[in-house]
Amino acid sequence: TMWKDHYTCNTENISVEPNLELVRASHNGYERLGVSHTRTLSFDRSSSIIVVQDSVKVLDDKSHLVEFPLHFHPDVQIEKITGTEYHVSRDGMRKLRILLDAAFTTKHYTGSEEPILGWFSPDFYVKYPSLSVLQSTKTSVDLNVKMEISILP
């Protein structure tokens, strides 16, 4: 089962400066599939921007499907501005701008059974439809992916 085969996480860098916080980490959970994954999260306090950078390295000569899902809580409102830009808000809270990587195919799922995507589960045996945005691409070479989250005025 998925709980028996544990993977190892590595924190590669942590940096806290007055205007920038950063953490970079990786794990070996995808190596059995022929790829490695490293994620860097940074928060620029001066611009209120969070950047999520993913690095996928291909360890074999095969083509791999790379997917990055983004799941939203059912209580948030999502406005699609462009194919890669979304505004996300919730009553009484500040609005976020999410900018996805344009190099990927983007699909939306809400309450989908095939594939099983677009669900929120607050408890066992309970699920509610909720938006999931799935970015995907096929690659046989290393790639870097960037998502930017900013707080709108």
PDB file of C-alpha atoms in Angstrom:
ATOM      1  CA  THR A   1       0.000   0.000   0.000  1.00  0.00           C
ATOM      2  CA  MET A   2       1.022   3.620  -0.295  1.00  0.00           C
ATOM      3  CA  TRP A   3       1.704   3.793   3.450  1.00  0.00           C
ATOM      4  CA  LYS A   4       4.300   1.004   3.433  1.00  0.00           C
ATOM      5  CA  ASP A   5       6.820   2.457   0.980  1.00  0.00           C
ATOM      6  CA  HIS A   6       8.143   5.564   2.680  1.00  0.00           C
ATOM      7  CA  TYR A   7      10.227   8.139   0.918  1.00  0.00           C
ATOM      8  CA  THR A   8      12.939  10.426   2.219  1.00  0.00           C
ATOM      9  CA  CYS A   9      12.565  14.216   2.364  1.00  0.00           C
ATOM     10  CA  ASN A  10      15.532  16.574   2.292  1.00  0.00           C
ATOM     11  CA  THR A  11      15.527  20.234   3.256  1.00  0.00           C
ATOM     12  CA  GLU A  12      18.141  21.721   0.953  1.00  0.00           C
ATOM     13  CA  ASN A  13      17.972  25.393   1.887  1.00  0.00           C
ATOM     14  CA  ILE A  14      16.221  27.663   4.362  1.00  0.00           C
ATOM     15  CA  SER A  15      16.827  31.386   4.274  1.00  0.00           C
ATOM     16  CA  VAL A  16      15.114  34.124   6.259  1.00  0.00           C
ATOM     17  CA  GLU A  17      16.051  37.688   5.379  1.00  0.00           C
ATOM     18  CA  PRO A  18      14.192  40.901   6.242  1.00  0.00           C
ATOM     19  CA  ASN A  19      12.342  41.010   2.889  1.00  0.00           C
ATOM     20  CA  LEU A  20      12.658  37.443   1.597  1.00  0.00           C
ATOM     21  CA  GLU A  21      11.950  34.014   3.067  1.00  0.00           C
ATOM     22  CA  LEU A  22      12.866  30.878   1.133  1.00  0.00           C
ATOM     23  CA  VAL A  23      12.766  27.120   1.596  1.00  0.00           C
ATOM     24  CA  ARG A  24      13.913  24.458  -0.890  1.00  0.00           C
ATOM     25  CA  ALA A  25      13.180  20.771  -0.355  1.00  0.00           C
ATOM     26  CA  SER A  26      13.122  17.521  -2.287  1.00  0.00           C
ATOM     27  CA  HIS A  27      12.086  13.911  -1.829  1.00  0.00           C
ATOM     28  CA  ASN A  28      12.817  10.600  -3.519  1.00  0.00           C
ATOM     29  CA  GLY A  29       9.185   9.493  -3.848  1.00  0.00           C
ATOM     30  CA  TYR A  30       9.157   9.702  -7.659  1.00  0.00           C
ATOM     31  CA  GLU A  31      12.561   8.134  -8.320  1.00  0.00           C
ATOM     32  CA  ARG A  32      10.955   4.709  -8.844  1.00  0.00           C
ATOM     33  CA  LEU A  33       9.057   6.386 -11.723  1.00  0.00           C
ATOM     34  CA  GLY A  34      12.247   7.787 -13.255  1.00  0.00           C
ATOM     35  CA  VAL A  35      12.077  11.425 -12.101  1.00  0.00           C
ATOM     36  CA  SER A  36      13.139  13.558  -9.142  1.00  0.00           C
ATOM     37  CA  HIS A  37      11.317  16.596  -7.782  1.00  0.00           C
ATOM     38  CA  THR A  38      12.548  19.676  -5.935  1.00  0.00           C
ATOM     39  CA  ARG A  39      10.284  22.532  -4.787  1.00  0.00           C
ATOM     40  CA  THR A  40      11.331  26.025  -3.799  1.00  0.00           C
ATOM     41  CA  LEU A  41       8.929  28.339  -1.988  1.00  0.00           C
ATOM     42  CA  SER A  42       9.820  31.989  -1.596  1.00  0.00           C
ATOM     43  CA  PHE A  43       7.936  34.906  -0.084  1.00  0.00           C
ATOM     44  CA  ASP A  44       8.943  38.435  -1.005  1.00  0.00           C
ATOM     45  CA  ARG A  45       7.613  40.609   1.809  1.00  0.00           C
ATOM     46  CA  SER A  46       8.141  43.873  -0.082  1.00  0.00           C
ATOM     47  CA  SER A  47       5.899  42.819  -2.995  1.00  0.00           C
ATOM     48  CA  SER A  48       3.655  40.322  -1.099  1.00  0.00           C
ATOM     49  CA  ILE A  49       4.424  37.671  -3.725  1.00  0.00           C
ATOM     50  CA  ILE A  50       4.810  33.933  -3.096  1.00  0.00           C
ATOM     51  CA  VAL A  51       6.654  32.032  -5.818  1.00  0.00           C
ATOM     52  CA  VAL A  52       6.443  28.242  -6.083  1.00  0.00           C
ATOM     53  CA  GLN A  53       9.164  26.811  -8.314  1.00  0.00           C
ATOM     54  CA  ASP A  54       9.246  23.126  -9.140  1.00  0.00           C
ATOM     55  CA  SER A  55      12.200  21.407 -10.745  1.00  0.00           C
ATOM     56  CA  VAL A  56      11.610  18.007 -12.325  1.00  0.00           C
ATOM     57  CA  LYS A  57      14.662  16.061 -13.423  1.00  0.00           C
ATOM     58  CA  VAL A  58      14.293  13.087 -15.735  1.00  0.00           C
ATOM     59  CA  LEU A  59      16.488  10.217 -14.526  1.00  0.00           C
ATOM     60  CA  ASP A  60      15.929   7.891 -17.482  1.00  0.00           C
ATOM     61  CA  ASP A  61      15.372   8.229 -21.232  1.00  0.00           C
ATOM     62  CA  LYS A  62      11.604   7.815 -21.046  1.00  0.00           C
ATOM     63  CA  SER A  63       8.763  10.280 -21.524  1.00  0.00           C
ATOM     64  CA  HIS A  64       6.902  11.163 -18.322  1.00  0.00           C
ATOM     65  CA  LEU A  65       3.531  12.732 -17.605  1.00  0.00           C
ATOM     66  CA  VAL A  66       4.105  15.577 -15.141  1.00  0.00           C
ATOM     67  CA  GLU A  67       1.046  16.919 -13.311  1.00  0.00           C
ATOM     68  CA  PHE A  68       0.599  19.777 -10.862  1.00  0.00           C
ATOM     69  CA  PRO A  69      -2.890  19.905  -9.314  1.00  0.00           C
ATOM     70  CA  LEU A  70      -4.185  22.977  -7.525  1.00  0.00           C
ATOM     71  CA  HIS A  71      -7.181  22.259  -5.285  1.00  0.00           C
ATOM     72  CA  PHE A  72      -9.585  24.946  -4.075  1.00  0.00           C
ATOM     73  CA  HIS A  73     -11.825  24.929  -1.014  1.00  0.00           C
ATOM     74  CA  PRO A  74     -15.546  25.040  -1.895  1.00  0.00           C
ATOM     75  CA  ASP A  75     -16.030  28.302   0.050  1.00  0.00           C
ATOM     76  CA  VAL A  76     -13.735  30.347  -2.199  1.00  0.00           C
ATOM     77  CA  GLN A  77     -14.781  32.161  -5.342  1.00  0.00           C
ATOM     78  CA  ILE A  78     -12.549  31.629  -8.366  1.00  0.00           C
ATOM     79  CA  GLU A  79     -12.530  33.982 -11.324  1.00  0.00           C
ATOM     80  CA  LYS A  80     -10.652  32.838 -14.420  1.00  0.00           C
ATOM     81  CA  ILE A  81      -9.008  35.942 -15.891  1.00  0.00           C
ATOM     82  CA  THR A  82      -6.967  34.233 -18.640  1.00  0.00           C
ATOM     83  CA  GLY A  83      -5.880  30.676 -19.373  1.00  0.00           C
ATOM     84  CA  THR A  84      -3.182  30.974 -16.706  1.00  0.00           C
ATOM     85  CA  GLU A  85      -4.426  33.713 -14.360  1.00  0.00           C
ATOM     86  CA  TYR A  86      -7.007  33.264 -11.618  1.00  0.00           C
ATOM     87  CA  HIS A  87      -8.353  35.545  -8.910  1.00  0.00           C
ATOM     88  CA  VAL A  88      -9.352  33.767  -5.724  1.00  0.00           C
ATOM     89  CA  SER A  89     -11.387  35.331  -2.930  1.00  0.00           C
ATOM     90  CA  ARG A  90     -13.461  34.514   0.094  1.00  0.00           C
ATOM     91  CA  ASP A  91     -15.990  36.733   1.834  1.00  0.00           C
ATOM     92  CA  GLY A  92     -14.284  39.303   4.027  1.00  0.00           C
ATOM     93  CA  MET A  93     -10.753  38.332   2.991  1.00  0.00           C
ATOM     94  CA  ARG A  94      -8.207  39.776   0.583  1.00  0.00           C
ATOM     95  CA  LYS A  95      -8.154  38.569  -3.010  1.00  0.00           C
ATOM     96  CA  LEU A  96      -5.281  36.473  -4.385  1.00  0.00           C
ATOM     97  CA  ARG A  97      -3.931  36.454  -7.916  1.00  0.00           C
ATOM     98  CA  ILE A  98      -2.585  33.067  -9.031  1.00  0.00           C
ATOM     99  CA  LEU A  99      -0.482  32.964 -12.179  1.00  0.00           C
ATOM    100  CA  LEU A 100       0.211  29.472 -13.533  1.00  0.00           C
ATOM    101  CA  ASP A 101       2.967  28.371 -15.904  1.00  0.00           C
ATOM    102  CA  ALA A 102       1.897  28.953 -19.518  1.00  0.00           C
ATOM    103  CA  ALA A 103       3.935  25.994 -20.827  1.00  0.00           C
ATOM    104  CA  PHE A 104       1.431  23.466 -19.446  1.00  0.00           C
ATOM    105  CA  THR A 105      -1.971  22.222 -20.540  1.00  0.00           C
ATOM    106  CA  THR A 106      -4.572  23.337 -18.004  1.00  0.00           C
ATOM    107  CA  LYS A 107      -7.854  21.520 -17.316  1.00  0.00           C
ATOM    108  CA  HIS A 108     -10.582  22.178 -14.747  1.00  0.00           C
ATOM    109  CA  TYR A 109     -12.424  19.543 -12.751  1.00  0.00           C
ATOM    110  CA  THR A 110     -15.348  19.882 -10.360  1.00  0.00           C
ATOM    111  CA  GLY A 111     -16.847  16.686  -8.934  1.00  0.00           C
ATOM    112  CA  SER A 112     -15.220  14.491 -11.588  1.00  0.00           C
ATOM    113  CA  GLU A 113     -15.305  10.697 -11.282  1.00  0.00           C
ATOM    114  CA  GLU A 114     -12.911  10.124 -14.201  1.00  0.00           C
ATOM    115  CA  PRO A 115     -10.357  11.215 -13.290  1.00  0.00           C
ATOM    116  CA  ILE A 116     -11.234  11.509  -9.610  1.00  0.00           C
ATOM    117  CA  LEU A 117     -10.595  15.223  -9.192  1.00  0.00           C
ATOM    118  CA  GLY A 118     -12.482  18.256  -7.996  1.00  0.00           C
ATOM    119  CA  TRP A 119     -13.585  17.086  -4.579  1.00  0.00           C
ATOM    120  CA  PHE A 120     -13.297  18.455  -1.048  1.00  0.00           C
ATOM    121  CA  SER A 121     -13.507  15.948   1.791  1.00  0.00           C
ATOM    122  CA  PRO A 122     -13.896  17.429   5.281  1.00  0.00           C
ATOM    123  CA  ASP A 123     -14.336  13.971   6.852  1.00  0.00           C
ATOM    124  CA  PHE A 124     -14.250  10.277   6.024  1.00  0.00           C
ATOM    125  CA  TYR A 125     -17.009   9.212   3.592  1.00  0.00           C
ATOM    126  CA  VAL A 126     -18.016  12.850   3.003  1.00  0.00           C
ATOM    127  CA  LYS A 127     -17.154  14.758  -0.171  1.00  0.00           C
ATOM    128  CA  TYR A 128     -18.323  17.929  -1.878  1.00  0.00           C
ATOM    129  CA  PRO A 129     -17.615  19.115  -5.420  1.00  0.00           C
ATOM    130  CA  SER A 130     -14.909  21.748  -5.525  1.00  0.00           C
ATOM    131  CA  LEU A 131     -12.687  23.138  -8.265  1.00  0.00           C
ATOM    132  CA  SER A 132      -9.336  21.509  -9.044  1.00  0.00           C
ATOM    133  CA  VAL A 133      -7.086  23.001 -11.704  1.00  0.00           C
ATOM    134  CA  LEU A 134      -4.731  20.429 -13.206  1.00  0.00           C
ATOM    135  CA  GLN A 135      -1.632  21.482 -15.107  1.00  0.00           C
ATOM    136  CA  SER A 136       0.081  18.749 -17.082  1.00  0.00           C
ATOM    137  CA  THR A 137       2.657  18.079 -19.751  1.00  0.00           C
ATOM    138  CA  LYS A 138       4.692  15.186 -21.112  1.00  0.00           C
ATOM    139  CA  THR A 139       8.443  15.489 -21.012  1.00  0.00           C
ATOM    140  CA  SER A 140      11.579  13.447 -21.559  1.00  0.00           C
ATOM    141  CA  VAL A 141      13.845  16.337 -20.514  1.00  0.00           C
ATOM    142  CA  ASP A 142      14.287  18.267 -17.265  1.00  0.00           C
ATOM    143  CA  LEU A 143      11.824  21.073 -16.705  1.00  0.00           C
ATOM    144  CA  ASN A 144      11.161  23.958 -14.372  1.00  0.00           C
ATOM    145  CA  VAL A 145       7.686  25.140 -13.437  1.00  0.00           C
ATOM    146  CA  LYS A 146       6.725  28.429 -11.816  1.00  0.00           C
ATOM    147  CA  MET A 147       3.528  29.519 -10.076  1.00  0.00           C
ATOM    148  CA  GLU A 148       3.151  32.993  -8.628  1.00  0.00           C
ATOM    149  CA  ILE A 149       0.677  33.938  -5.906  1.00  0.00           C
ATOM    150  CA  SER A 150       0.203  37.597  -5.083  1.00  0.00           C
ATOM    151  CA  ILE A 151      -2.067  39.468  -2.725  1.00  0.00           C
ATOM    152  CA  LEU A 152      -4.200  41.986  -4.570  1.00  0.00           C
ATOM    153  CA  PRO A 153      -5.017  45.380  -3.035  1.00  0.00           C
TER     154      PRO A 153
END
